[in-house]
Amino acid sequence: MEQGRGGGESLLFLTDEQLRKGIEAMFFAYRGFTADPDRILDEMDYGRAHHRAIHFIHRSPGTTVNNLLSILGVTKQSLNRVLRTLIEDGLVESRVGRVDKRERHLFLTAKGSELERVLSDAQRARLRAAYRVAGPAAVQGFRQVLEAMMDPDLRRQYQTLKESSA
């Protein structure tokens, strides 16, 4: 098989078999990436939707419910169910907007921040180990592949989020 510059398979003419292997690798990697947080969340009767909400509220303290809806791509009813549970359990605080009283701004409580840290620590450990094995060039290539897979609107949201932490 033809080799590319980095010693890997040529990327110019990917076969269906090579693409199938990539799809399956993504499925299994995602299972691994979510396994540790899923175990923690399951003990609390939470799911991945709770995790995603906690993650993005942590990333953008004071984010609005509408912004979170846009980021997560879920229905308002679905997000309200998740937020209601997180608020009732003391993990998220909802504050009325100062400028627009109809807006609700979301913040993690100390308890919510602690859960976010535990969940993120588990995922950071897994990513750190994988990145060390793969090396810097592979890490950069992996990010490029992930960004290239995003729809343009999602890529813009991602870039905005990425730039807000720079």
PDB file of N, CA, C and O in Angstrom, residues 20 26 57 75 131:
ATOM      1  N   ARG A  20     -14.248   2.576   6.918  1.00  0.00           N
ATOM      2  CA  ARG A  20     -14.971   1.751   7.887  1.00  0.00           C
ATOM      3  C   ARG A  20     -14.152   1.589   9.157  1.00  0.00           C
ATOM      4  O   ARG A  20     -14.672   1.697  10.269  1.00  0.00           O
ATOM      5  N   MET A  26     -13.754   5.444  15.807  1.00  0.00           N
ATOM      6  CA  MET A  26     -14.465   6.554  16.462  1.00  0.00           C
ATOM      7  C   MET A  26     -15.502   6.019  17.448  1.00  0.00           C
ATOM      8  O   MET A  26     -15.613   6.528  18.574  1.00  0.00           O
ATOM      9  N   ILE A  57     -21.696  24.880  30.881  1.00  0.00           N
ATOM     10  CA  ILE A  57     -21.942  25.929  31.871  1.00  0.00           C
ATOM     11  C   ILE A  57     -20.618  26.281  32.545  1.00  0.00           C
ATOM     12  O   ILE A  57     -20.323  27.458  32.778  1.00  0.00           O
ATOM     13  N   THR A  75     -33.708  19.898  22.273  1.00  0.00           N
ATOM     14  CA  THR A  75     -34.961  20.646  22.366  1.00  0.00           C
ATOM     15  C   THR A  75     -35.003  21.394  23.699  1.00  0.00           C
ATOM     16  O   THR A  75     -34.346  21.004  24.675  1.00  0.00           O
ATOM     17  N   TYR A 131      -2.735  10.938  24.027  1.00  0.00           N
ATOM     18  CA  TYR A 131      -1.888  11.932  23.348  1.00  0.00           C
ATOM     19  C   TYR A 131      -0.404  11.597  23.516  1.00  0.00           C
ATOM     20  O   TYR A 131       0.380  11.752  22.589  1.00  0.00           O
TER      21      TYR A 131
END
